[in-house]
């Protein structure tokens, strides 16, 4: 099992300014979990059609320990016969996001793609896996190559769909002309493609779920 989309999302997204993007920011975290979910669906461990279900029970049971909370929460949603929007709400779980972050962060650290940095936020000290510049650039180059290729792979489509939902491609390709050219080239390849349409619909549903959860946070805190 390889969570390629989630790893590349971390390498492109995590950075430390006033707050780390993935360790402390709810929206970024939620799309991070979505990226992992799309990876599991692409590997036929999950299926996402009219609902979100386990497709391969044996592979699901053997998922690494850093997905234990995800497995437990998704199983609870399935056992309660929830609808897609309810089952997909697992993407907004802080516990899932943090466990996934530590698991993938450790793998990236072992591969020498990130550095481990302590970050103090209010009274808490967090471990941040900060991508190395060359690792971030490598993901950027791979995305550029995929878009300019004759056939873009599914991991790249999933990642770009999430970045577009976040309106973040302009931060990946900072030259405005290049960003416009790559966006146009991408859509020339994928518009009308069934896989892209499905990923785009899931990203839109995820956005709705995230927005509702943020409103719930606001009302709870007010």
mmCIF file of C-alpha atoms in Angstrom:
data_model
loop_
_atom_site.group_PDB
_atom_site.id
_atom_site.type_symbol
_atom_site.label_atom_id
_atom_site.label_comp_id
_atom_site.label_asym_id
_atom_site.label_seq_id
_atom_site.Cartn_x
_atom_site.Cartn_y
_atom_site.Cartn_z
ATOM 1 C CA UNK A 1 0.000 0.000 0.000
ATOM 2 C CA UNK A 2 1.344 3.396 -0.986
ATOM 3 C CA UNK A 3 -0.496 6.620 -0.137
ATOM 4 C CA UNK A 4 1.059 8.537 -3.004
ATOM 5 C CA UNK A 5 -1.504 11.334 -3.251
ATOM 6 C CA UNK A 6 -1.438 11.994 0.494
ATOM 7 C CA UNK A 7 2.377 11.983 0.627
ATOM 8 C CA UNK A 8 2.678 14.364 -2.310
ATOM 9 C CA UNK A 9 0.011 16.610 -0.786
ATOM 10 C CA UNK A 10 2.062 16.797 2.422
ATOM 11 C CA UNK A 11 5.272 17.527 0.509
ATOM 12 C CA UNK A 12 3.614 20.342 -1.431
ATOM 13 C CA UNK A 13 1.522 21.767 1.374
ATOM 14 C CA UNK A 14 3.285 21.601 4.730
ATOM 15 C CA UNK A 15 5.188 24.732 5.648
ATOM 16 C CA UNK A 16 5.761 26.756 8.801
ATOM 17 C CA UNK A 17 4.779 30.415 8.923
ATOM 18 C CA UNK A 18 2.464 31.582 11.693
ATOM 19 C CA UNK A 19 1.023 28.064 11.838
ATOM 20 C CA UNK A 20 2.001 24.761 10.206
ATOM 21 C CA UNK A 21 -0.400 24.053 7.351
ATOM 22 C CA UNK A 22 -1.183 20.409 8.062
ATOM 23 C CA UNK A 23 -0.554 20.057 11.778
ATOM 24 C CA UNK A 24 -2.906 22.800 12.926
ATOM 25 C CA UNK A 25 -5.215 23.915 10.096
ATOM 26 C CA UNK A 26 -8.554 22.163 9.862
ATOM 27 C CA UNK A 27 -9.268 22.607 6.141
ATOM 28 C CA UNK A 28 -5.795 21.517 5.024
ATOM 29 C CA UNK A 29 -5.984 18.502 7.336
ATOM 30 C CA UNK A 30 -9.364 17.444 6.006
ATOM 31 C CA UNK A 31 -8.165 17.431 2.388
ATOM 32 C CA UNK A 32 -5.087 15.513 3.548
ATOM 33 C CA UNK A 33 -7.342 12.731 4.852
ATOM 34 C CA UNK A 34 -9.381 12.901 1.634
ATOM 35 C CA UNK A 35 -6.168 12.382 -0.357
ATOM 36 C CA UNK A 36 -5.434 9.204 1.616
ATOM 37 C CA UNK A 37 -9.009 8.010 1.130
ATOM 38 C CA UNK A 38 -8.711 8.513 -2.649
ATOM 39 C CA UNK A 39 -5.478 6.503 -2.605
ATOM 40 C CA UNK A 40 -7.215 3.622 -0.835
ATOM 41 C CA UNK A 41 -10.055 3.716 -3.338
ATOM 42 C CA UNK A 42 -7.625 3.745 -6.275
ATOM 43 C CA UNK A 43 -5.973 0.611 -4.830
ATOM 44 C CA UNK A 44 -9.360 -1.143 -4.560
ATOM 45 C CA UNK A 45 -9.234 -1.286 -0.759
ATOM 46 C CA UNK A 46 -12.273 1.004 -0.581
ATOM 47 C CA UNK A 47 -15.011 1.696 -3.068
ATOM 48 C CA UNK A 48 -16.694 5.073 -3.471
ATOM 49 C CA UNK A 49 -19.791 5.021 -5.644
ATOM 50 C CA UNK A 50 -23.256 5.609 -4.256
ATOM 51 C CA UNK A 51 -21.623 5.112 -0.875
ATOM 52 C CA UNK A 52 -18.233 4.623 0.777
ATOM 53 C CA UNK A 53 -17.554 0.970 1.583
ATOM 54 C CA UNK A 54 -14.755 -1.502 2.195
ATOM 55 C CA UNK A 55 -14.047 -3.362 -1.034
ATOM 56 C CA UNK A 56 -11.255 -5.686 0.116
ATOM 57 C CA UNK A 57 -11.710 -6.698 3.736
ATOM 58 C CA UNK A 58 -8.363 -8.486 4.002
ATOM 59 C CA UNK A 59 -6.355 -5.503 2.746
ATOM 60 C CA UNK A 60 -8.446 -3.158 4.907
ATOM 61 C CA UNK A 61 -7.636 -5.233 7.995
ATOM 62 C CA UNK A 62 -3.909 -5.096 7.170
ATOM 63 C CA UNK A 63 -3.731 -1.309 6.837
ATOM 64 C CA UNK A 64 -0.870 0.174 8.892
ATOM 65 C CA UNK A 65 -1.341 1.152 12.528
ATOM 66 C CA UNK A 66 -1.384 4.867 11.667
ATOM 67 C CA UNK A 67 -4.754 4.261 10.002
ATOM 68 C CA UNK A 68 -6.280 2.519 13.032
ATOM 69 C CA UNK A 69 -8.540 5.435 13.991
ATOM 70 C CA UNK A 70 -9.618 5.805 10.367
ATOM 71 C CA UNK A 71 -10.497 2.100 10.198
ATOM 72 C CA UNK A 72 -12.443 2.281 13.449
ATOM 73 C CA UNK A 73 -14.408 5.437 12.602
ATOM 74 C CA UNK A 74 -15.219 4.339 9.048
ATOM 75 C CA UNK A 75 -16.321 0.911 10.284
ATOM 76 C CA UNK A 76 -18.640 2.602 12.795
ATOM 77 C CA UNK A 77 -20.187 4.725 10.032
ATOM 78 C CA UNK A 78 -20.679 1.651 7.822
ATOM 79 C CA UNK A 79 -22.208 -0.387 10.678
ATOM 80 C CA UNK A 80 -24.705 2.401 11.316
ATOM 81 C CA UNK A 81 -25.743 2.254 7.633
ATOM 82 C CA UNK A 82 -24.893 5.910 7.085
ATOM 83 C CA UNK A 83 -25.135 7.737 3.769
ATOM 84 C CA UNK A 84 -22.109 8.783 1.704
ATOM 85 C CA UNK A 85 -21.979 12.300 3.141
ATOM 86 C CA UNK A 86 -21.950 10.847 6.671
ATOM 87 C CA UNK A 87 -19.284 8.251 5.965
ATOM 88 C CA UNK A 88 -17.141 10.772 4.114
ATOM 89 C CA UNK A 89 -17.282 13.035 7.172
ATOM 90 C CA UNK A 90 -14.387 10.982 8.588
ATOM 91 C CA UNK A 91 -12.151 13.395 6.659
ATOM 92 C CA UNK A 92 -12.887 16.050 9.295
ATOM 93 C CA UNK A 93 -11.577 13.957 12.189
ATOM 94 C CA UNK A 94 -8.637 15.587 14.001
ATOM 95 C CA UNK A 95 -7.576 12.188 15.354
ATOM 96 C CA UNK A 96 -7.438 10.614 11.896
ATOM 97 C CA UNK A 97 -5.548 13.564 10.432
ATOM 98 C CA UNK A 98 -2.955 13.651 13.214
ATOM 99 C CA UNK A 99 -2.394 9.900 13.187
ATOM 100 C CA UNK A 100 -2.039 9.912 9.401
ATOM 101 C CA UNK A 101 0.320 12.885 9.579
ATOM 102 C CA UNK A 102 2.621 11.158 12.058
ATOM 103 C CA UNK A 103 2.585 7.907 10.089
ATOM 104 C CA UNK A 104 3.330 9.375 6.690
ATOM 105 C CA UNK A 105 5.675 11.952 8.216
ATOM 106 C CA UNK A 106 7.773 9.175 9.717
ATOM 107 C CA UNK A 107 7.910 7.386 6.352
ATOM 108 C CA UNK A 108 8.983 10.578 4.596
ATOM 109 C CA UNK A 109 11.582 11.223 7.283
ATOM 110 C CA UNK A 110 13.026 7.740 6.757
ATOM 111 C CA UNK A 111 13.209 8.510 3.025
ATOM 112 C CA UNK A 112 15.087 11.762 3.820
ATOM 113 C CA UNK A 113 12.372 13.893 2.186
ATOM 114 C CA UNK A 114 11.466 15.933 5.288
ATOM 115 C CA UNK A 115 13.082 17.256 8.433
ATOM 116 C CA UNK A 116 11.583 16.890 11.906
ATOM 117 C CA UNK A 117 10.991 20.307 13.462
ATOM 118 C CA UNK A 118 9.423 21.206 16.843
ATOM 119 C CA UNK A 119 6.849 23.990 16.679
ATOM 120 C CA UNK A 120 5.252 25.652 19.708
ATOM 121 C CA UNK A 121 1.662 26.773 19.181
ATOM 122 C CA UNK A 122 0.150 28.472 22.239
ATOM 123 C CA UNK A 123 1.032 26.036 25.042
ATOM 124 C CA UNK A 124 1.448 22.968 22.822
ATOM 125 C CA UNK A 125 4.607 21.796 21.093
ATOM 126 C CA UNK A 126 3.965 19.905 17.852
ATOM 127 C CA UNK A 127 6.254 17.735 15.765
ATOM 128 C CA UNK A 128 6.265 19.101 12.210
ATOM 129 C CA UNK A 129 7.553 17.180 9.207
ATOM 130 C CA UNK A 130 8.868 20.008 7.077
ATOM 131 C CA UNK A 131 9.494 19.045 3.427
ATOM 132 C CA UNK A 132 12.954 19.627 2.054
ATOM 133 C CA UNK A 133 13.092 22.076 -0.852
ATOM 134 C CA UNK A 134 14.341 19.404 -3.264
ATOM 135 C CA UNK A 135 11.512 17.037 -2.265
ATOM 136 C CA UNK A 136 8.905 19.754 -2.789
ATOM 137 C CA UNK A 137 10.442 20.646 -6.149
ATOM 138 C CA UNK A 138 10.471 17.000 -7.206
ATOM 139 C CA UNK A 139 6.720 16.681 -6.641
ATOM 140 C CA UNK A 140 6.190 19.923 -8.540
ATOM 141 C CA UNK A 141 8.275 18.651 -11.465
ATOM 142 C CA UNK A 142 6.459 15.331 -11.507
ATOM 143 C CA UNK A 143 3.111 17.126 -11.644
ATOM 144 C CA UNK A 144 4.343 19.342 -14.465
ATOM 145 C CA UNK A 145 5.574 16.285 -16.397
ATOM 146 C CA UNK A 146 2.301 14.449 -15.842
ATOM 147 C CA UNK A 147 0.231 17.342 -17.130
ATOM 148 C CA UNK A 148 2.418 17.605 -20.223
ATOM 149 C CA UNK A 149 2.372 13.842 -20.738
ATOM 150 C CA UNK A 150 0.069 12.123 -23.191
ATOM 151 C CA UNK A 151 -1.771 10.344 -20.351
ATOM 152 C CA UNK A 152 -1.875 11.692 -16.811
ATOM 153 C CA UNK A 153 -1.903 9.090 -14.024
ATOM 154 C CA UNK A 154 -4.633 8.784 -11.404
ATOM 155 C CA UNK A 155 -2.538 9.947 -8.453
ATOM 156 C CA UNK A 156 -1.745 13.181 -10.279
ATOM 157 C CA UNK A 157 -5.415 13.691 -11.169
ATOM 158 C CA UNK A 158 -6.471 13.186 -7.542
ATOM 159 C CA UNK A 159 -3.851 15.608 -6.272
ATOM 160 C CA UNK A 160 -4.679 18.309 -8.825
ATOM 161 C CA UNK A 161 -8.411 17.945 -8.144
ATOM 162 C CA UNK A 162 -7.767 18.652 -4.453
ATOM 163 C CA UNK A 163 -5.435 21.552 -5.219
ATOM 164 C CA UNK A 164 -8.003 23.060 -7.575
ATOM 165 C CA UNK A 165 -10.722 22.693 -4.937
ATOM 166 C CA UNK A 166 -8.451 24.654 -2.595
ATOM 167 C CA UNK A 167 -7.608 27.175 -5.334
ATOM 168 C CA UNK A 168 -3.987 26.287 -4.565
ATOM 169 C CA UNK A 169 -2.457 25.465 -7.965
ATOM 170 C CA UNK A 170 -1.304 29.074 -8.216
ATOM 171 C CA UNK A 171 0.876 28.455 -5.146
ATOM 172 C CA UNK A 172 2.358 25.302 -6.685
ATOM 173 C CA UNK A 173 3.134 26.915 -10.044
ATOM 174 C CA UNK A 174 3.770 30.509 -9.061
ATOM 175 C CA UNK A 175 4.380 31.895 -12.540
ATOM 176 C CA UNK A 176 0.933 33.079 -13.625
ATOM 177 C CA UNK A 177 1.419 32.321 -17.323
ATOM 178 C CA UNK A 178 2.734 28.827 -16.622
ATOM 179 C CA UNK A 179 -0.054 28.135 -14.137
ATOM 180 C CA UNK A 180 -2.673 29.114 -16.730
ATOM 181 C CA UNK A 181 -1.004 27.010 -19.435
ATOM 182 C CA UNK A 182 -0.736 23.950 -17.190
ATOM 183 C CA UNK A 183 -4.326 24.302 -15.990
ATOM 184 C CA UNK A 184 -5.518 24.500 -19.589
ATOM 185 C CA UNK A 185 -3.412 21.494 -20.609
ATOM 186 C CA UNK A 186 -4.714 19.503 -17.652
ATOM 187 C CA UNK A 187 -8.339 20.134 -18.525
ATOM 188 C CA UNK A 188 -7.762 19.311 -22.163
ATOM 189 C CA UNK A 189 -6.735 15.856 -20.970
ATOM 190 C CA UNK A 190 -9.296 15.189 -18.260
ATOM 191 C CA UNK A 191 -12.500 17.040 -19.127
ATOM 192 C CA UNK A 192 -15.002 14.347 -20.058
ATOM 193 C CA UNK A 193 -12.956 11.634 -18.312
ATOM 194 C CA UNK A 194 -15.076 9.511 -15.944
ATOM 195 C CA UNK A 195 -12.371 9.159 -13.286
ATOM 196 C CA UNK A 196 -11.779 12.919 -13.174
ATOM 197 C CA UNK A 197 -15.511 13.625 -12.974
ATOM 198 C CA UNK A 198 -15.838 11.224 -10.027
ATOM 199 C CA UNK A 199 -12.847 12.717 -8.178
ATOM 200 C CA UNK A 200 -14.131 16.241 -8.791
ATOM 201 C CA UNK A 201 -17.581 15.358 -7.431
ATOM 202 C CA UNK A 202 -15.998 13.824 -4.325
ATOM 203 C CA UNK A 203 -13.840 16.905 -3.764
ATOM 204 C CA UNK A 204 -16.930 19.111 -4.046
ATOM 205 C CA UNK A 205 -18.828 16.929 -1.564
ATOM 206 C CA UNK A 206 -15.796 17.080 0.732
ATOM 207 C CA UNK A 207 -15.838 20.870 0.528
ATOM 208 C CA UNK A 208 -19.505 20.909 1.561
ATOM 209 C CA UNK A 209 -18.766 18.589 4.503
ATOM 210 C CA UNK A 210 -15.804 20.718 5.608
ATOM 211 C CA UNK A 211 -17.852 23.930 5.364
ATOM 212 C CA UNK A 212 -20.690 22.466 7.442
ATOM 213 C CA UNK A 213 -18.207 21.290 10.096
ATOM 214 C CA UNK A 214 -16.602 24.746 10.242
ATOM 215 C CA UNK A 215 -20.012 26.335 10.756
ATOM 216 C CA UNK A 216 -20.658 23.805 13.534
ATOM 217 C CA UNK A 217 -17.325 24.761 15.167
ATOM 218 C CA UNK A 218 -18.251 28.444 14.934
ATOM 219 C CA UNK A 219 -21.662 27.908 16.499
ATOM 220 C CA UNK A 220 -20.223 25.695 19.244
ATOM 221 C CA UNK A 221 -17.515 28.218 20.115
ATOM 222 C CA UNK A 222 -19.774 31.292 19.983
#
